[in-house]
Amino acid sequence: MTQTINIALPKGRLGEKACTLLRDAGFDCPGAMEDSRRLVFENPENGVRLFWVKPSDVAIYVERGAADLGVIGKDILLEYTPDVYELADLKMGRCRMCVAGPRGYRDDVARTLRVATKFPNIARRHYDALGRPIEIIKLNGSIELAPILGLSDVIVDIVETGTTLRENDLEVLDTIVDISARLIANRAGYKFKHEKICEIADGLAAVGKKV
Ligand code: PRP
């Protein structure tokens, strides 16, 4: 009997790329890329069931075993440190986690640095390692606004093309870590569905190399 592998994909560009990669590796789920409100797609022939979730929720589905596999940005893995296996770097969705601020910004070490971010744990770890006292201002989006309006001194955020920073008169002050999409697995699922999971991980790695 074919085991079904449940795969959580993040809604959006990264998930669509991952879906194409899965198709090229022979794990197609017809209809999954069609513009509809349906969330679950299954192909009984290859034993794959795909479902679309909010990017920041992928780790929750995988950690709790509702999904055997998931595709997720390294940024979210570093921020939430879910209890999952990281199986492969899918070498897509590449960007950087950076500290950014107004052009020419100089840090005044006599003051606590105000840092706006969606990634408080990553920011905290970065500044703890530097021994720099900071105050975190947790935001949920449009982080670049914070230094413009004086809500924060700097931001810790994702930089992909750099366009958002440029168009808001901000610049990268420091790079914290390079980010890319990762394939993650539920720990129990990895044991019990080992063969099929490895087949998918190897297939993705092989087609990933050709992209
Ligand atoms: C991300 C990030 C930056 C932008 C960087 O935002 O937070 O704002 O992309 O991309 P760029 O360097 O190519 O300009 P996202 O689109 O996820 O939206 P958000 O502002 O709501 O977080």
PDB file of C-alpha atoms and ligand atoms in Angstrom:
ATOM      1  CA  MET A   1       0.000   0.000   0.000  1.00  0.00           C
ATOM      2  CA  THR A   2       1.340   3.457  -0.905  1.00  0.00           C
ATOM      3  CA  GLN A   3       1.867   5.669   2.117  1.00  0.00           C
ATOM      4  CA  THR A   4       0.471   9.177   1.801  1.00  0.00           C
ATOM      5  CA  ILE A   5       2.932  11.963   2.501  1.00  0.00           C
ATOM      6  CA  ASN A   6       1.350  15.204   3.667  1.00  0.00           C
ATOM      7  CA  ILE A   7       3.238  18.296   2.574  1.00  0.00           C
ATOM      8  CA  ALA A   8       2.568  21.817   3.911  1.00  0.00           C
ATOM      9  CA  LEU A   9       3.444  24.509   1.388  1.00  0.00           C
ATOM     10  CA  PRO A  10       3.550  28.235   2.169  1.00  0.00           C
ATOM     11  CA  LYS A  11       0.969  30.250   0.208  1.00  0.00           C
ATOM     12  CA  GLY A  12       2.703  32.657  -2.152  1.00  0.00           C
ATOM     13  CA  ARG A  13       5.705  32.785  -4.438  1.00  0.00           C
ATOM     14  CA  LEU A  14       7.938  30.443  -2.436  1.00  0.00           C
ATOM     15  CA  GLY A  15       5.222  27.785  -2.191  1.00  0.00           C
ATOM     16  CA  GLU A  16       4.536  27.974  -5.916  1.00  0.00           C
ATOM     17  CA  LYS A  17       8.231  27.480  -6.667  1.00  0.00           C
ATOM     18  CA  ALA A  18       8.296  24.509  -4.268  1.00  0.00           C
ATOM     19  CA  CYS A  19       5.198  23.075  -5.960  1.00  0.00           C
ATOM     20  CA  THR A  20       6.935  23.309  -9.355  1.00  0.00           C
ATOM     21  CA  LEU A  21      10.025  21.653  -7.896  1.00  0.00           C
ATOM     22  CA  LEU A  22       7.869  18.809  -6.538  1.00  0.00           C
ATOM     23  CA  ARG A  23       6.223  18.385  -9.946  1.00  0.00           C
ATOM     24  CA  ASP A  24       9.618  18.262 -11.686  1.00  0.00           C
ATOM     25  CA  ALA A  25      10.768  15.656  -9.153  1.00  0.00           C
ATOM     26  CA  GLY A  26       7.787  13.458 -10.085  1.00  0.00           C
ATOM     27  CA  PHE A  27       5.465  14.354  -7.199  1.00  0.00           C
ATOM     28  CA  ASP A  28       2.839  16.251  -9.106  1.00  0.00           C
ATOM     29  CA  CYS A  29      -0.521  17.142  -7.566  1.00  0.00           C
ATOM     30  CA  PRO A  30      -2.836  18.207 -10.401  1.00  0.00           C
ATOM     31  CA  GLY A  31      -4.715  21.432  -9.728  1.00  0.00           C
ATOM     32  CA  ALA A  32      -2.499  22.567  -6.861  1.00  0.00           C
ATOM     33  CA  MET A  33      -1.283  25.629  -8.774  1.00  0.00           C
ATOM     34  CA  GLU A  34      -4.701  26.619 -10.085  1.00  0.00           C
ATOM     35  CA  ASP A  35      -6.196  29.810  -8.825  1.00  0.00           C
ATOM     36  CA  SER A  36      -8.907  28.530  -6.523  1.00  0.00           C
ATOM     37  CA  ARG A  37      -9.918  28.642  -2.872  1.00  0.00           C
ATOM     38  CA  ARG A  38      -9.263  24.935  -2.407  1.00  0.00           C
ATOM     39  CA  LEU A  39      -6.530  24.218   0.131  1.00  0.00           C
ATOM     40  CA  VAL A  40      -5.860  20.469  -0.200  1.00  0.00           C
ATOM     41  CA  PHE A  41      -4.744  18.576  -3.309  1.00  0.00           C
ATOM     42  CA  GLU A  42      -4.038  14.867  -3.462  1.00  0.00           C
ATOM     43  CA  ASN A  43      -2.549  12.525  -6.030  1.00  0.00           C
ATOM     44  CA  PRO A  44      -3.309   8.899  -5.040  1.00  0.00           C
ATOM     45  CA  GLU A  45      -0.979   7.659  -7.787  1.00  0.00           C
ATOM     46  CA  ASN A  46       2.180   9.026  -6.186  1.00  0.00           C
ATOM     47  CA  GLY A  47       0.877   9.187  -2.623  1.00  0.00           C
ATOM     48  CA  VAL A  48       1.335  12.939  -2.172  1.00  0.00           C
ATOM     49  CA  ARG A  49      -1.140  15.295  -0.503  1.00  0.00           C
ATOM     50  CA  LEU A  50      -0.296  19.000  -0.683  1.00  0.00           C
ATOM     51  CA  PHE A  51      -1.908  21.756   1.298  1.00  0.00           C
ATOM     52  CA  TRP A  52      -1.466  25.515   1.364  1.00  0.00           C
ATOM     53  CA  VAL A  53      -0.935  27.252   4.697  1.00  0.00           C
ATOM     54  CA  LYS A  54       0.166  30.682   5.889  1.00  0.00           C
ATOM     55  CA  PRO A  55       4.001  30.746   5.639  1.00  0.00           C
ATOM     56  CA  SER A  56       4.483  31.340   9.356  1.00  0.00           C
ATOM     57  CA  ASP A  57       2.223  28.332  10.144  1.00  0.00           C
ATOM     58  CA  VAL A  58       4.159  25.693   8.143  1.00  0.00           C
ATOM     59  CA  ALA A  59       6.336  24.767  11.129  1.00  0.00           C
ATOM     60  CA  ILE A  60       3.297  24.274  13.383  1.00  0.00           C
ATOM     61  CA  TYR A  61       1.732  21.748  10.976  1.00  0.00           C
ATOM     62  CA  VAL A  62       5.006  19.846  10.659  1.00  0.00           C
ATOM     63  CA  GLU A  63       5.957  19.968  14.339  1.00  0.00           C
ATOM     64  CA  ARG A  64       2.555  18.567  15.345  1.00  0.00           C
ATOM     65  CA  GLY A  65       2.539  15.913  12.624  1.00  0.00           C
ATOM     66  CA  ALA A  66      -0.423  17.266  10.613  1.00  0.00           C
ATOM     67  CA  ALA A  67       2.166  17.457   7.830  1.00  0.00           C
ATOM     68  CA  ASP A  68       5.064  15.032   7.299  1.00  0.00           C
ATOM     69  CA  LEU A  69       7.025  17.574   5.280  1.00  0.00           C
ATOM     70  CA  GLY A  70       7.000  21.332   4.875  1.00  0.00           C
ATOM     71  CA  VAL A  71       8.753  24.071   2.958  1.00  0.00           C
ATOM     72  CA  ILE A  72       9.779  27.029   5.069  1.00  0.00           C
ATOM     73  CA  GLY A  73      12.199  29.953   5.070  1.00  0.00           C
ATOM     74  CA  LYS A  74      15.287  29.633   7.265  1.00  0.00           C
ATOM     75  CA  ASP A  75      14.199  32.951   8.833  1.00  0.00           C
ATOM     76  CA  ILE A  76      11.155  31.284  10.385  1.00  0.00           C
ATOM     77  CA  LEU A  77      13.227  28.288  11.546  1.00  0.00           C
ATOM     78  CA  LEU A  78      15.688  30.625  13.264  1.00  0.00           C
ATOM     79  CA  GLU A  79      12.947  32.724  14.828  1.00  0.00           C
ATOM     80  CA  TYR A  80      10.709  29.947  16.182  1.00  0.00           C
ATOM     81  CA  THR A  81      13.214  27.015  16.446  1.00  0.00           C
ATOM     82  CA  PRO A  82      10.483  24.368  15.939  1.00  0.00           C
ATOM     83  CA  ASP A  83      11.245  20.765  16.947  1.00  0.00           C
ATOM     84  CA  VAL A  84      11.583  19.350  13.404  1.00  0.00           C
ATOM     85  CA  TYR A  85      14.285  17.882  11.172  1.00  0.00           C
ATOM     86  CA  GLU A  86      15.815  20.200   8.575  1.00  0.00           C
ATOM     87  CA  LEU A  87      16.354  17.853   5.626  1.00  0.00           C
ATOM     88  CA  ALA A  88      17.551  20.017   2.761  1.00  0.00           C
ATOM     89  CA  ASP A  89      18.414  23.496   1.583  1.00  0.00           C
ATOM     90  CA  LEU A  90      16.160  23.986  -1.450  1.00  0.00           C
ATOM     91  CA  LYS A  91      18.419  26.827  -2.683  1.00  0.00           C
ATOM     92  CA  MET A  92      15.507  29.076  -3.540  1.00  0.00           C
ATOM     93  CA  GLY A  93      13.817  32.012  -1.843  1.00  0.00           C
ATOM     94  CA  ARG A  94      17.261  33.398  -1.168  1.00  0.00           C
ATOM     95  CA  CYS A  95      17.537  36.619   0.797  1.00  0.00           C
ATOM     96  CA  ARG A  96      19.397  38.040   3.823  1.00  0.00           C
ATOM     97  CA  MET A  97      18.417  38.906   7.386  1.00  0.00           C
ATOM     98  CA  CYS A  98      19.860  42.366   7.923  1.00  0.00           C
ATOM     99  CA  VAL A  99      20.105  45.292  10.254  1.00  0.00           C
ATOM    100  CA  ALA A 100      19.083  48.391   8.310  1.00  0.00           C
ATOM    101  CA  GLY A 101      18.725  52.049   9.160  1.00  0.00           C
ATOM    102  CA  PRO A 102      18.638  55.563   7.710  1.00  0.00           C
ATOM    103  CA  ARG A 103      21.476  56.254   5.230  1.00  0.00           C
ATOM    104  CA  GLY A 104      24.647  57.175   7.118  1.00  0.00           C
ATOM    105  CA  TYR A 105      23.217  56.095  10.487  1.00  0.00           C
ATOM    106  CA  ARG A 106      25.797  56.013  13.317  1.00  0.00           C
ATOM    107  CA  ASP A 107      25.060  54.004  16.467  1.00  0.00           C
ATOM    108  CA  ASP A 108      25.185  55.978  19.727  1.00  0.00           C
ATOM    109  CA  VAL A 109      26.397  53.344  22.214  1.00  0.00           C
ATOM    110  CA  ALA A 110      25.505  55.572  25.153  1.00  0.00           C
ATOM    111  CA  ARG A 111      21.823  54.886  24.396  1.00  0.00           C
ATOM    112  CA  THR A 112      19.742  51.721  24.306  1.00  0.00           C
ATOM    113  CA  LEU A 113      19.205  50.902  20.638  1.00  0.00           C
ATOM    114  CA  ARG A 114      15.557  50.715  19.555  1.00  0.00           C
ATOM    115  CA  VAL A 115      15.104  47.855  17.069  1.00  0.00           C
ATOM    116  CA  ALA A 116      11.836  47.319  15.155  1.00  0.00           C
ATOM    117  CA  THR A 117      11.335  43.829  13.753  1.00  0.00           C
ATOM    118  CA  LYS A 118       9.066  40.895  12.954  1.00  0.00           C
ATOM    119  CA  PHE A 119      11.900  38.657  14.236  1.00  0.00           C
ATOM    120  CA  PRO A 120      12.477  39.514  17.929  1.00  0.00           C
ATOM    121  CA  ASN A 121      14.378  36.304  18.747  1.00  0.00           C
ATOM    122  CA  ILE A 122      16.812  36.672  15.855  1.00  0.00           C
ATOM    123  CA  ALA A 123      17.337  40.353  16.708  1.00  0.00           C
ATOM    124  CA  ARG A 124      17.796  39.613  20.419  1.00  0.00           C
ATOM    125  CA  ARG A 125      20.365  36.849  19.751  1.00  0.00           C
ATOM    126  CA  HIS A 126      22.293  39.045  17.325  1.00  0.00           C
ATOM    127  CA  TYR A 127      22.632  41.959  19.750  1.00  0.00           C
ATOM    128  CA  ASP A 128      23.217  39.716  22.796  1.00  0.00           C
ATOM    129  CA  ALA A 129      26.227  38.253  20.964  1.00  0.00           C
ATOM    130  CA  LEU A 130      27.502  41.795  20.426  1.00  0.00           C
ATOM    131  CA  GLY A 131      26.772  42.755  24.052  1.00  0.00           C
ATOM    132  CA  ARG A 132      24.669  45.699  22.813  1.00  0.00           C
ATOM    133  CA  PRO A 133      21.618  46.593  24.962  1.00  0.00           C
ATOM    134  CA  ILE A 134      18.489  46.982  22.850  1.00  0.00           C
ATOM    135  CA  GLU A 135      14.772  47.542  23.135  1.00  0.00           C
ATOM    136  CA  ILE A 136      12.702  45.431  20.740  1.00  0.00           C
ATOM    137  CA  ILE A 137       9.665  46.954  19.064  1.00  0.00           C
ATOM    138  CA  LYS A 138       7.708  44.022  17.618  1.00  0.00           C
ATOM    139  CA  LEU A 139       5.836  44.868  14.413  1.00  0.00           C
ATOM    140  CA  ASN A 140       3.962  42.643  11.978  1.00  0.00           C
ATOM    141  CA  GLY A 141       4.789  44.248   8.624  1.00  0.00           C
ATOM    142  CA  SER A 142       5.975  47.376   6.794  1.00  0.00           C
ATOM    143  CA  ILE A 143       8.914  47.397   9.223  1.00  0.00           C
ATOM    144  CA  GLU A 144      10.712  50.018   7.112  1.00  0.00           C
ATOM    145  CA  LEU A 145       8.269  52.651   8.366  1.00  0.00           C
ATOM    146  CA  ALA A 146       9.599  52.480  11.931  1.00  0.00           C
ATOM    147  CA  PRO A 147      12.903  54.401  11.518  1.00  0.00           C
ATOM    148  CA  ILE A 148      11.259  56.832   9.081  1.00  0.00           C
ATOM    149  CA  LEU A 149       8.699  57.836  11.703  1.00  0.00           C
ATOM    150  CA  GLY A 150      11.164  57.737  14.618  1.00  0.00           C
ATOM    151  CA  LEU A 151       9.503  54.684  16.173  1.00  0.00           C
ATOM    152  CA  SER A 152      12.868  52.891  16.130  1.00  0.00           C
ATOM    153  CA  ASP A 153      16.542  53.618  15.384  1.00  0.00           C
ATOM    154  CA  VAL A 154      17.086  50.581  13.159  1.00  0.00           C
ATOM    155  CA  ILE A 155      15.224  47.528  11.862  1.00  0.00           C
ATOM    156  CA  VAL A 156      16.056  43.834  11.630  1.00  0.00           C
ATOM    157  CA  ASP A 157      14.342  42.505   8.527  1.00  0.00           C
ATOM    158  CA  ILE A 158      14.541  40.467   5.345  1.00  0.00           C
ATOM    159  CA  VAL A 159      16.292  42.084   2.388  1.00  0.00           C
ATOM    160  CA  GLU A 160      15.831  40.432  -0.973  1.00  0.00           C
ATOM    161  CA  THR A 161      16.422  42.883  -3.833  1.00  0.00           C
ATOM    162  CA  GLY A 162      17.038  45.901  -1.581  1.00  0.00           C
ATOM    163  CA  THR A 163      14.317  47.883  -3.369  1.00  0.00           C
ATOM    164  CA  THR A 164      12.164  48.470  -0.273  1.00  0.00           C
ATOM    165  CA  LEU A 165      15.153  49.888   1.626  1.00  0.00           C
ATOM    166  CA  ARG A 166      16.281  52.076  -1.296  1.00  0.00           C
ATOM    167  CA  GLU A 167      12.825  53.485  -1.908  1.00  0.00           C
ATOM    168  CA  ASN A 168      12.576  54.443   1.760  1.00  0.00           C
ATOM    169  CA  ASP A 169      16.045  56.040   2.085  1.00  0.00           C
ATOM    170  CA  LEU A 170      17.353  53.217   4.256  1.00  0.00           C
ATOM    171  CA  GLU A 171      20.468  51.060   3.840  1.00  0.00           C
ATOM    172  CA  VAL A 172      21.891  47.780   5.099  1.00  0.00           C
ATOM    173  CA  LEU A 173      24.105  48.374   8.149  1.00  0.00           C
ATOM    174  CA  ASP A 174      24.951  44.737   8.873  1.00  0.00           C
ATOM    175  CA  THR A 175      24.091  41.278   7.517  1.00  0.00           C
ATOM    176  CA  ILE A 176      23.061  38.803  10.225  1.00  0.00           C
ATOM    177  CA  VAL A 177      22.544  35.630   8.195  1.00  0.00           C
ATOM    178  CA  ASP A 178      21.822  34.345   4.672  1.00  0.00           C
ATOM    179  CA  ILE A 179      18.347  32.869   4.268  1.00  0.00           C
ATOM    180  CA  SER A 180      16.873  30.306   1.847  1.00  0.00           C
ATOM    181  CA  ALA A 181      13.983  27.834   1.759  1.00  0.00           C
ATOM    182  CA  ARG A 182      14.393  24.558   3.646  1.00  0.00           C
ATOM    183  CA  LEU A 183      12.608  21.210   3.506  1.00  0.00           C
ATOM    184  CA  ILE A 184      11.598  20.183   7.029  1.00  0.00           C
ATOM    185  CA  ALA A 185      10.182  16.905   8.356  1.00  0.00           C
ATOM    186  CA  ASN A 186       8.141  15.815  11.348  1.00  0.00           C
ATOM    187  CA  ARG A 187      10.382  13.726  13.613  1.00  0.00           C
ATOM    188  CA  ALA A 188       8.032  10.718  13.964  1.00  0.00           C
ATOM    189  CA  GLY A 189       6.961  10.813  10.315  1.00  0.00           C
ATOM    190  CA  TYR A 190      10.612  10.785   9.291  1.00  0.00           C
ATOM    191  CA  LYS A 191      11.014   7.425  11.073  1.00  0.00           C
ATOM    192  CA  PHE A 192       7.780   5.757   9.996  1.00  0.00           C
ATOM    193  CA  LYS A 193       7.667   7.019   6.411  1.00  0.00           C
ATOM    194  CA  HIS A 194      11.433   7.100   6.014  1.00  0.00           C
ATOM    195  CA  GLU A 195      11.747   5.591   2.548  1.00  0.00           C
ATOM    196  CA  LYS A 196       9.138   7.766   0.875  1.00  0.00           C
ATOM    197  CA  ILE A 197      10.328  10.931   2.631  1.00  0.00           C
ATOM    198  CA  CYS A 198      13.917  10.296   1.514  1.00  0.00           C
ATOM    199  CA  GLU A 199      12.672   9.651  -2.029  1.00  0.00           C
ATOM    200  CA  ILE A 200      10.971  13.071  -2.054  1.00  0.00           C
ATOM    201  CA  ALA A 201      13.916  14.863  -0.382  1.00  0.00           C
ATOM    202  CA  ASP A 202      16.411  13.309  -2.827  1.00  0.00           C
ATOM    203  CA  GLY A 203      14.142  14.085  -5.781  1.00  0.00           C
ATOM    204  CA  LEU A 204      13.852  17.728  -4.726  1.00  0.00           C
ATOM    205  CA  ALA A 205      17.603  18.032  -4.177  1.00  0.00           C
ATOM    206  CA  ALA A 206      18.263  16.546  -7.638  1.00  0.00           C
ATOM    207  CA  VAL A 207      15.912  18.861  -9.534  1.00  0.00           C
ATOM    208  CA  GLY A 208      16.981  21.795  -7.325  1.00  0.00           C
ATOM    209  CA  LYS A 209      20.564  21.397  -8.578  1.00  0.00           C
ATOM    210  CA  LYS A 210      19.385  21.819 -12.185  1.00  0.00           C
ATOM    211  CA  VAL A 211      17.492  25.078 -11.533  1.00  0.00           C
TER     212      VAL A 211
HETATM  213  C1  PRP B   1       9.621  41.687   2.989  1.00  0.00           C
HETATM  214  C2  PRP B   1      10.555  42.395   3.934  1.00  0.00           C
HETATM  215  C3  PRP B   1      10.841  43.672   3.222  1.00  0.00           C
HETATM  216  C4  PRP B   1      10.780  43.284   1.762  1.00  0.00           C
HETATM  217  C5  PRP B   1      12.186  43.139   1.241  1.00  0.00           C
HETATM  218  O1  PRP B   1       8.362  42.204   3.207  1.00  0.00           O
HETATM  219  O2  PRP B   1       9.947  42.565   5.199  1.00  0.00           O
HETATM  220  O3  PRP B   1       9.861  44.642   3.514  1.00  0.00           O
HETATM  221  O4  PRP B   1      10.109  42.022   1.694  1.00  0.00           O
HETATM  222  O5  PRP B   1      12.218  42.848  -0.131  1.00  0.00           O
HETATM  223  P1  PRP B   1      13.120  43.684  -1.143  1.00  0.00           P
HETATM  224  O6  PRP B   1      14.501  43.781  -0.586  1.00  0.00           O
HETATM  225  O7  PRP B   1      13.091  42.863  -2.413  1.00  0.00           O
HETATM  226  O8  PRP B   1      12.495  45.032  -1.336  1.00  0.00           O
HETATM  227  P2  PRP B   1       7.030  41.454   2.782  1.00  0.00           P
HETATM  228  O9  PRP B   1       6.831  41.613   1.304  1.00  0.00           O
HETATM  229  O10 PRP B   1       7.083  40.065   3.265  1.00  0.00           O
HETATM  230  O11 PRP B   1       5.905  42.295   3.524  1.00  0.00           O
HETATM  231  P3  PRP B   1       5.822  42.968   4.965  1.00  0.00           P
HETATM  232  O12 PRP B   1       6.419  44.325   4.848  1.00  0.00           O
HETATM  233  O13 PRP B   1       4.363  43.019   5.240  1.00  0.00           O
HETATM  234  O14 PRP B   1       6.576  42.113   5.941  1.00  0.00           O
END
